[in-house]
Amino acid sequence: MPLLTGRDIVPYGPGNVPVDNTLYGIEHLNLTTLKHWNYDLYSNGTLSNGSWCILTFAPYHPGAVLSNGTFINETWCWSPTEPIGVRAGIAIGYAVLFGIALVLTVVSLNKHGKLHLPAEKRFYPIGRRWQWYWASLVCATALISLLTCVDVDRYFLPELPIILTSFFWFIMQLGAIGVVWEAVRHWGSWMERQYIDPDPFSLKDDDKRAKVEFFIPLVFYLFFWLNFFMIVPRNWGNIQHQRYPEQTLSVAAPSATDTRFKVAAFFLAADWLLIVFSLRHSIKHYCPRNRGVINRIRGFIRYTPMRFLLIIPLAAALVAYQALVAWRFDYSPLKVHGNKAAIYAGGYTPALLIVYVQALYGFLNPNEDVELQRQRRVRGQELDREMGVVHKPAWWRLINGENIDTENESMRDRLMRNVREINGNTNKPAAGAPGSSANLAVAAANPFNEPVEMTPVSPMSRTTPNMTTPPLGLYTGRSEHRRQERAMEVAATMLFPEAVERNNAAAIRRRQELVMDGPMPPPSYRDAVNDRPVDGIAPPPPAVARSMSGQSEGSTNQPPQQIRSMLDV
């Protein structure tokens, strides 16, 4: 039985049953009760009183009706009783394609959304991801719209499914325009990023170009949301009133072609024009200039990426179809029995192709950060060639023992490697084998590599002469900072005794060199009071008390008076 047929009221016959009970299988329905509750029997096999609708044909006919108007074992008219039609079959095929496109979009988002360079304030990471977010929205809304088309065919009388498929179809249209816009806008941002990467000050931040790039997205999304508010907030219940031809013409068609749908189509057309303007703006400022009208047109086509030559015309077809359905209800997806070729060719195919073109672009092109790193390497190689700089080949590190895992290398290993580099890589002697007499003589004459301006890192034996660690006593002064330093020295002595011995030996050598040049400077007041050795040298014996006589021998022999600190007062 067709989903939408003309229906007439069938008169009841004498008795308690309708005349055509044999046709619809109705038996033992009280005619008085049906008339009391204003039920009429229609030629399409439904029994309705304007509020409730019951199917009367087998196998869905009711078992009986009670005196209060309640039917037993009834089936409502808004039930999926019909087989899948042509519209539902095509919708399932498109749903599979959109599902595959959703997977490809997520993979592209994962590839192009990753950061391989530090984030920059001028180019936010989310800017490159918006085109994939919109593509995911397109796939999700298209799946909902197409899967509900199955119930559009299966419902005996149109109800909620036609509303759902229409609502999500309009959201899908908006998402497809958003995909094209974000792709074009981000391409301009990517061109700007490549343009200023060699010289960050080549473009100003407050010129006319920057102001245009600031205001274009605001104007685009103004028209975008105006289109949304013209379409979405409305009474969608009138769309389902397509249960017979008169109702479709009087209720559904005027609601699907009202003024708000027409104005929304103009807003969408304005968005498409802004997309073209944004592309022209990016080509003008970030691509080579062309002089003359004809050369500018040629340059515009030549510098436009191939994917934009595909998705921008598809977006134009999408806008044109939305404008068409705002005037012609017969080609609209809002009509249950609309033109199926127009619905899928103009309503779903452009959005599907836009998403697939974007997914193909995502698989063929590298991540932008990776591409920017490659461009920087190329520029560095060009500069090296201009200056005559020749870098060591990759195999150089292998044959010279430089293939070291620096990430897992300890600090001690790094210091040892630096010492070897400064000292000429002493672990590879050039004068003979490691045990040769020449090397042993050099090692015996210079056990600590004194000409090298770095303390040897290798641990030395505790039996080395003249390297005794002086005991560190407790600090009895009043300075808290000095007390902490003393505690750290004691801990360092316990943890690293070899390092303390080496430092003390170096301090003794420095002290001896200073003594050879002149008298030792007097110790500080704190060290004299605490009676501790300074750099391993014991302090001089305490001086004799001053004499009260007028002779100056006592004062000249004593160390100069030290001014006390406020911490010692």
XYZ file of C-alpha atoms in Angstrom:
569
model
C 0.000 0.000 0.000
C 1.481 3.440 -0.888
C 2.509 5.704 1.930
C 0.524 8.710 0.774
C -2.872 8.167 -0.795
C -6.060 10.124 -1.043
C -8.690 8.950 1.392
C -12.463 9.354 1.717
C -14.806 8.563 4.554
C -16.511 5.201 4.082
C -20.117 5.107 5.413
C -20.962 2.549 8.051
C -23.606 -0.100 7.186
C -26.498 -1.274 9.355
C -25.647 -3.171 12.524
C -22.655 -3.026 14.773
C -19.956 -3.567 12.122
C -18.794 -1.493 9.166
C -19.871 -2.425 5.682
C -16.376 -3.410 4.448
C -15.467 -5.614 7.373
C -14.458 -8.345 4.952
C -11.949 -6.023 3.249
C -10.233 -4.892 6.455
C -10.986 -7.876 8.685
C -12.848 -5.837 11.307
C -15.250 -7.849 13.399
C -17.355 -7.121 16.464
C -16.675 -3.369 16.649
C -19.559 -1.537 18.258
C -20.882 1.021 15.801
C -22.528 3.082 18.529
C -19.222 3.406 20.375
C -17.381 4.421 17.194
C -19.956 7.106 16.399
C -19.963 8.311 20.009
C -16.221 8.935 19.876
C -16.447 10.452 16.358
C -14.419 7.743 14.631
C -14.609 7.688 10.832
C -13.464 4.907 8.531
C -11.274 6.083 5.655
C -10.577 4.467 2.319
C -6.849 4.085 3.039
C -7.659 1.595 5.804
C -7.470 3.898 8.831
C -9.970 4.646 11.542
C -9.571 8.167 12.953
C -11.411 10.800 14.965
C -8.882 13.619 14.345
C -6.876 12.861 17.484
C -6.184 9.140 17.224
C -5.566 7.025 14.159
C -5.890 3.209 14.072
C -4.924 0.817 11.290
C -7.816 -1.431 10.261
C -6.299 -3.744 7.642
C -4.816 -7.155 8.376
C -2.694 -8.047 10.207
C -2.919 -4.750 12.147
C -6.703 -4.527 12.674
C -7.831 -4.028 16.294
C -9.373 -6.877 18.245
C -12.218 -4.921 19.838
C -13.291 -1.501 21.097
C -14.549 -0.803 24.604
C -17.349 1.530 25.567
C -14.877 4.188 26.719
C -13.314 4.321 23.241
C -10.285 2.173 24.053
C -9.106 -0.230 21.347
C -7.638 -3.606 22.173
C -4.574 -4.806 20.263
C -4.551 -1.716 18.051
C -1.722 -0.424 15.808
C -1.242 3.300 15.383
C -1.011 4.862 11.960
C 2.442 6.270 12.851
C 4.131 2.879 12.917
C 6.822 1.343 10.661
C 4.639 -1.142 8.836
C 5.795 -0.614 5.238
C 8.836 -2.184 3.507
C 11.992 -0.224 2.727
C 11.580 1.907 -0.386
C 13.936 3.454 -2.915
C 14.696 6.480 -0.766
C 15.679 4.319 2.195
C 17.857 2.020 0.060
C 19.847 4.905 -1.390
C 20.133 6.424 2.079
C 21.755 3.270 3.441
C 24.377 3.356 0.678
C 25.171 7.012 1.349
C 25.340 6.295 5.089
C 28.071 3.711 4.473
C 30.073 6.241 2.456
C 29.725 8.894 5.133
C 30.795 6.364 7.777
C 34.000 5.657 5.855
C 34.535 9.392 5.435
C 34.208 9.855 9.191
C 37.015 7.342 9.811
C 39.251 9.041 7.245
C 38.522 12.427 8.794
C 39.516 11.253 12.265
C 42.776 9.828 10.885
C 43.544 13.124 9.131
C 42.750 15.043 12.306
C 45.192 12.873 14.233
C 47.872 13.436 11.608
C 47.532 17.181 11.055
C 46.505 18.112 14.581
C 49.738 16.939 16.231
C 52.343 19.469 17.294
C 55.972 18.889 16.310
C 57.060 22.457 17.110
C 56.329 24.718 20.088
C 52.952 26.433 19.836
C 53.059 30.034 18.671
C 50.748 32.755 19.893
C 50.229 34.020 16.355
C 49.195 30.601 15.010
C 47.083 28.631 17.457
C 47.065 24.826 17.045
C 43.262 24.722 17.036
C 43.222 26.799 13.846
C 44.510 23.891 11.779
C 42.018 21.450 13.364
C 38.764 23.320 12.742
C 38.381 22.037 9.192
C 38.508 18.447 10.518
C 36.086 19.249 13.326
C 33.552 20.546 10.816
C 34.111 17.520 8.582
C 33.394 15.228 11.535
C 30.183 17.159 12.211
C 29.149 16.787 8.566
C 29.627 13.015 8.682
C 27.801 12.631 11.995
C 24.764 14.693 10.979
C 24.635 13.035 7.562
C 24.558 9.606 9.189
C 21.645 10.609 11.423
C 19.743 12.162 8.538
C 20.266 9.195 6.220
C 19.455 6.518 8.768
C 16.189 8.218 9.675
C 15.279 8.108 5.980
C 14.666 4.402 6.508
C 11.732 5.164 8.797
C 10.498 7.845 6.409
C 9.747 5.054 3.951
C 8.563 2.552 6.529
C 6.089 4.741 8.442
C 2.518 4.271 7.258
C 1.823 7.983 7.824
C 4.653 10.600 8.060
C 5.624 11.705 11.526
C 8.891 12.258 13.495
C 11.363 10.629 11.006
C 10.745 13.208 8.268
C 11.366 15.969 10.820
C 14.637 14.411 12.014
C 15.996 13.796 8.536
C 15.172 17.383 7.481
C 16.610 18.967 10.617
C 19.961 17.154 10.453
C 20.157 17.692 6.706
C 20.194 21.456 7.231
C 22.859 21.097 9.948
C 24.910 19.005 7.522
C 24.669 21.795 4.935
C 25.992 24.339 7.411
C 28.823 22.002 8.401
C 29.871 21.537 4.781
C 30.120 25.297 4.307
C 32.143 25.444 7.522
C 34.568 22.828 6.157
C 35.220 24.860 3.012
C 35.600 28.106 4.937
C 38.042 26.726 7.497
C 40.065 25.008 4.781
C 40.455 28.275 2.845
C 41.059 30.388 5.947
C 43.677 28.040 7.350
C 45.425 27.798 4.004
C 45.886 31.565 4.138
C 47.204 31.272 7.695
C 49.611 28.533 6.603
C 50.856 30.690 3.729
C 51.442 33.555 6.146
C 53.336 31.266 8.507
C 55.664 30.134 5.717
C 56.055 33.725 4.553
C 57.238 35.092 7.898
C 59.194 32.048 9.089
C 62.524 33.233 7.546
C 61.913 36.791 8.808
C 59.259 37.300 11.527
C 59.290 41.067 10.951
C 58.588 40.957 7.225
C 54.851 41.577 7.795
C 53.262 44.054 10.167
C 50.617 43.117 12.682
C 48.542 46.282 12.358
C 48.401 46.928 8.630
C 45.374 46.713 6.351
C 46.081 43.091 5.532
C 45.987 42.080 9.197
C 42.766 44.008 9.809
C 41.048 42.321 6.860
C 42.123 38.903 8.127
C 40.743 39.798 11.544
C 37.300 40.931 10.371
C 36.608 38.393 7.590
C 36.001 35.462 9.998
C 33.710 37.632 12.113
C 31.577 38.588 9.104
C 31.525 35.008 7.830
C 30.301 33.562 11.105
C 27.781 36.382 11.415
C 26.058 35.201 8.219
C 26.678 31.597 9.219
C 24.757 31.921 12.481
C 22.084 34.061 10.852
C 21.460 31.152 8.496
C 21.321 28.823 11.511
C 18.776 30.950 13.375
C 16.661 31.410 10.267
C 16.304 27.636 9.839
C 16.598 25.800 13.145
C 14.356 27.663 15.653
C 10.937 27.026 14.085
C 7.848 24.870 14.382
C 8.925 21.677 12.645
C 5.628 19.922 13.316
C 4.021 21.220 10.115
C 6.541 19.278 7.992
C 5.002 15.962 9.022
C 1.513 16.932 7.803
C 1.822 15.097 4.484
C -0.749 12.350 5.121
C -2.899 13.179 2.103
C -2.420 15.529 -0.875
C -4.656 18.297 0.385
C -2.845 18.434 3.684
C 0.539 18.466 1.937
C -0.414 21.407 -0.253
C -2.097 23.405 2.486
C 0.228 22.807 5.440
C 3.578 21.167 4.628
C 4.491 22.975 1.393
C 3.923 26.545 2.695
C 5.894 25.730 5.849
C 8.844 24.289 3.880
C 9.046 27.284 1.517
C 8.383 30.167 3.862
C 10.293 33.456 3.926
C 12.782 32.329 6.543
C 14.080 29.511 4.340
C 14.500 31.959 1.445
C 16.410 34.500 3.543
C 18.628 31.718 4.953
C 19.638 30.771 1.411
C 20.856 34.339 0.796
C 22.917 34.244 3.985
C 24.537 31.032 2.817
C 25.318 32.620 -0.556
C 26.994 35.527 1.266
C 29.193 33.032 3.114
C 30.249 31.471 -0.178
C 31.244 34.892 -1.546
C 33.316 35.545 1.577
C 35.116 32.234 1.017
C 36.116 33.328 -2.479
C 37.178 36.747 -1.179
C 39.347 35.162 1.529
C 41.065 32.963 -1.061
C 41.718 35.983 -3.285
C 43.103 37.915 -0.326
C 45.565 35.144 0.596
C 46.784 34.752 -2.980
C 47.243 38.519 -3.297
C 49.444 38.907 -0.214
C 51.331 35.605 0.016
C 51.850 34.633 -3.643
C 53.731 36.400 -6.450
C 51.950 39.488 -7.752
C 50.411 39.733 -11.201
C 49.800 42.894 -13.191
C 46.752 43.449 -15.335
C 43.235 42.062 -15.095
C 43.848 39.019 -17.293
C 47.106 38.143 -15.558
C 45.428 38.447 -12.169
C 42.698 36.026 -13.210
C 45.305 33.603 -14.504
C 47.353 33.963 -11.342
C 44.267 33.418 -9.193
C 43.551 30.136 -10.944
C 47.204 29.068 -11.058
C 47.947 29.678 -7.373
C 44.681 28.229 -6.121
C 45.297 24.744 -4.680
C 43.697 21.886 -6.561
C 41.424 20.907 -3.675
C 39.958 24.419 -3.620
C 39.223 24.160 -7.331
C 37.088 21.157 -6.385
C 35.434 21.998 -3.061
C 34.550 25.646 -3.782
C 32.374 24.743 -6.823
C 30.864 21.911 -4.764
C 30.017 24.444 -2.056
C 28.399 26.630 -4.711
C 26.256 23.664 -5.831
C 25.268 23.085 -2.213
C 24.175 26.715 -1.817
C 22.279 26.630 -5.104
C 20.358 23.504 -4.099
C 19.362 24.995 -0.740
C 18.066 28.060 -2.579
C 16.175 25.780 -5.003
C 14.352 23.871 -2.281
C 13.389 27.163 -0.627
C 11.224 27.888 -3.708
C 10.414 24.437 -5.108
C 8.981 21.979 -2.600
C 8.918 19.077 -5.079
C 12.757 18.862 -5.070
C 13.111 19.287 -1.319
C 14.260 16.550 1.077
C 11.495 17.815 3.366
C 8.914 16.190 1.078
C 8.218 12.521 1.754
C 7.739 11.674 -1.920
C 10.149 14.269 -3.313
C 12.356 13.882 -6.356
C 14.880 11.310 -5.136
C 17.493 12.089 -7.794
C 17.461 15.773 -6.830
C 17.500 14.983 -3.109
C 20.651 12.851 -3.240
C 22.454 14.507 -6.148
C 22.034 18.038 -4.826
C 21.455 17.469 -1.135
C 24.025 14.859 -0.075
C 26.554 14.378 -2.888
C 28.284 17.818 -2.650
C 28.853 17.445 1.091
C 30.117 13.877 0.641
C 32.582 14.897 -2.070
C 33.831 17.840 0.001
C 34.668 15.542 2.908
C 36.419 13.014 0.646
C 38.499 15.695 -1.063
C 39.580 16.942 2.351
C 40.443 13.414 3.482
C 42.515 12.851 0.324
C 44.359 16.102 0.980
C 45.016 14.986 4.548
C 46.600 11.717 3.419
C 48.742 13.214 0.657
C 50.146 16.228 2.509
C 52.498 16.146 5.505
C 51.948 17.738 8.878
C 52.579 21.479 8.743
C 55.142 21.447 11.537
C 57.059 18.669 9.777
C 56.942 20.603 6.507
C 58.164 23.748 8.267
C 61.080 21.808 9.743
C 61.985 20.554 6.267
C 61.914 24.102 4.877
C 64.164 25.280 7.685
C 66.654 22.504 6.954
C 66.679 23.450 3.280
C 67.299 27.106 4.103
C 70.076 26.113 6.508
C 71.772 24.004 3.844
C 71.576 26.867 1.358
C 73.130 29.267 3.850
C 75.902 26.753 4.610
C 76.710 26.434 0.923
C 76.837 30.216 0.551
C 79.246 30.540 3.502
C 81.259 27.453 2.591
C 80.427 25.533 5.749
C 80.834 21.780 5.370
C 79.322 19.578 8.050
C 80.665 16.194 8.999
C 78.878 13.267 7.352
C 76.679 10.939 9.353
C 79.264 8.143 9.438
C 81.787 10.436 11.136
C 80.189 9.946 14.538
C 80.226 6.180 14.149
C 83.938 5.833 13.423
C 84.945 8.370 16.096
C 82.941 6.850 18.919
C 80.443 9.717 19.068
C 77.341 7.593 18.629
C 76.281 8.012 22.225
C 72.776 7.852 23.578
C 72.727 11.368 25.035
C 69.207 10.965 26.391
C 70.177 8.105 28.711
C 73.676 9.439 29.385
C 74.501 10.352 32.973
C 76.114 13.614 34.013
C 79.381 11.818 34.802
C 79.485 10.355 31.282
C 78.863 13.768 29.766
C 81.709 15.306 31.738
C 84.025 12.480 30.722
C 83.068 12.937 27.093
C 83.759 16.685 27.325
C 87.154 16.020 28.899
C 88.058 13.625 26.102
C 86.991 16.147 23.474
C 89.026 18.954 25.060
C 92.072 16.738 25.652
C 92.010 15.338 22.158
C 90.138 12.093 22.843
C 92.837 10.574 25.083
C 91.131 7.195 25.141
C 92.405 6.721 21.577
C 96.205 7.315 21.672
C 97.766 8.092 18.355
C 101.349 7.228 19.299
C 100.878 3.530 19.766
C 98.947 0.908 21.586
C 97.273 1.724 24.905
C 100.093 0.020 26.802
C 103.007 1.585 24.870
C 105.997 2.985 26.729
C 105.436 6.496 25.401
C 101.919 6.663 26.767
C 102.990 5.174 30.107
C 105.727 7.775 30.425
C 103.320 10.591 29.703
C 100.825 9.200 32.205
C 103.524 8.828 34.896
C 104.830 12.334 34.357
C 101.379 13.899 34.360
C 98.918 11.670 36.286
C 96.241 14.375 36.630
C 96.480 15.964 33.165
C 97.447 19.311 34.705
C 97.777 21.247 31.426
C 94.047 20.659 30.862
C 91.965 23.388 32.469
C 89.561 20.922 34.027
C 89.752 18.771 37.143
C 90.059 15.042 36.317
C 86.707 13.327 36.653
C 87.963 9.764 37.050
C 87.976 8.568 40.675
C 91.392 8.464 42.341
C 92.685 6.160 45.014
C 92.401 7.123 48.630
C 96.058 6.141 49.081
C 97.262 9.093 47.008
C 99.727 11.099 49.160
C 98.961 14.603 50.430
C 95.194 14.155 50.041
C 93.781 13.791 53.505
C 90.364 15.193 54.139
C 90.415 17.594 57.078
C 87.635 16.980 59.574
C 84.787 19.453 59.514
C 83.650 20.504 62.973
C 80.257 21.776 63.973
C 79.530 25.409 63.300
C 78.988 27.392 66.517
C 78.398 30.834 65.072
C 75.168 32.785 64.748
C 74.814 32.926 60.962
C 72.054 30.599 59.786
C 73.262 30.810 56.171
C 76.744 29.732 57.254
C 75.255 26.885 59.295
C 73.429 25.572 56.203
C 76.596 25.790 54.137
C 78.496 23.805 56.755
C 75.772 21.117 56.801
C 75.931 20.841 53.008
C 79.719 20.517 53.162
C 79.468 17.708 55.692
C 76.891 15.885 53.538
C 79.016 16.327 50.411
C 82.046 14.948 52.263
C 80.117 11.836 53.243
C 78.593 11.255 49.787
C 81.558 12.204 47.560
C 84.807 11.692 49.493
C 86.925 11.468 46.333
C 85.682 14.834 45.109
C 86.429 16.430 48.482
C 89.969 15.036 48.425
C 90.554 16.372 44.937
C 89.222 19.797 45.886
C 91.401 19.927 48.994
C 94.474 18.911 46.998
C 93.744 21.604 44.436
C 93.249 24.151 47.230
C 96.615 23.198 48.785
C 98.362 23.652 45.448
C 96.718 27.046 44.930
C 97.663 28.106 48.466
C 101.288 27.093 47.906
C 101.446 29.046 44.676
C 100.081 32.109 46.417
C 102.598 31.783 49.278
C 105.433 31.685 46.768
C 104.296 35.045 45.372
C 103.957 36.810 48.745
C 102.694 36.602 52.322
C 99.433 34.865 53.023
C 96.431 37.184 53.377
C 94.985 37.362 56.914
C 92.054 35.056 57.652
C 88.554 36.381 57.927
C 87.105 37.253 61.295
C 84.604 34.384 61.261
C 87.187 31.744 60.440
C 89.503 33.108 63.135
C 86.723 33.058 65.720
C 85.594 29.551 64.784
C 89.204 28.336 64.770
C 88.758 26.314 61.608
C 91.280 25.765 58.812
C 90.870 27.865 55.680
C 91.214 25.761 52.537
C 93.130 23.111 54.472
C 95.632 25.514 56.210
C 95.449 25.892 59.991
C 94.989 29.491 61.254
C 97.945 31.311 62.913
C 98.265 31.120 66.715
C 96.363 33.696 68.713
C 98.167 36.971 69.318
C 99.357 38.168 72.731
C 97.198 40.685 74.515
C 97.920 44.337 73.674
C 100.163 46.395 75.872
C 98.934 49.641 77.274
C 102.314 51.268 76.691
C 102.944 53.861 74.058
C 105.129 51.520 72.001
C 103.664 50.383 68.698
C 105.354 46.963 68.455
C 102.321 45.108 69.733
C 99.961 46.848 67.353
C 102.145 46.350 64.312
C 102.670 42.668 65.013
C 98.960 41.972 65.418
C 96.632 41.297 62.493
C 94.525 44.250 61.427
C 91.308 44.752 63.309
C 88.280 43.291 61.605
C 84.934 45.097 61.613
C 82.314 42.857 63.114
C 79.159 42.026 61.193
C 75.716 42.779 62.571
C 75.076 38.999 62.661
C 77.909 38.553 65.202
C 76.894 41.438 67.464
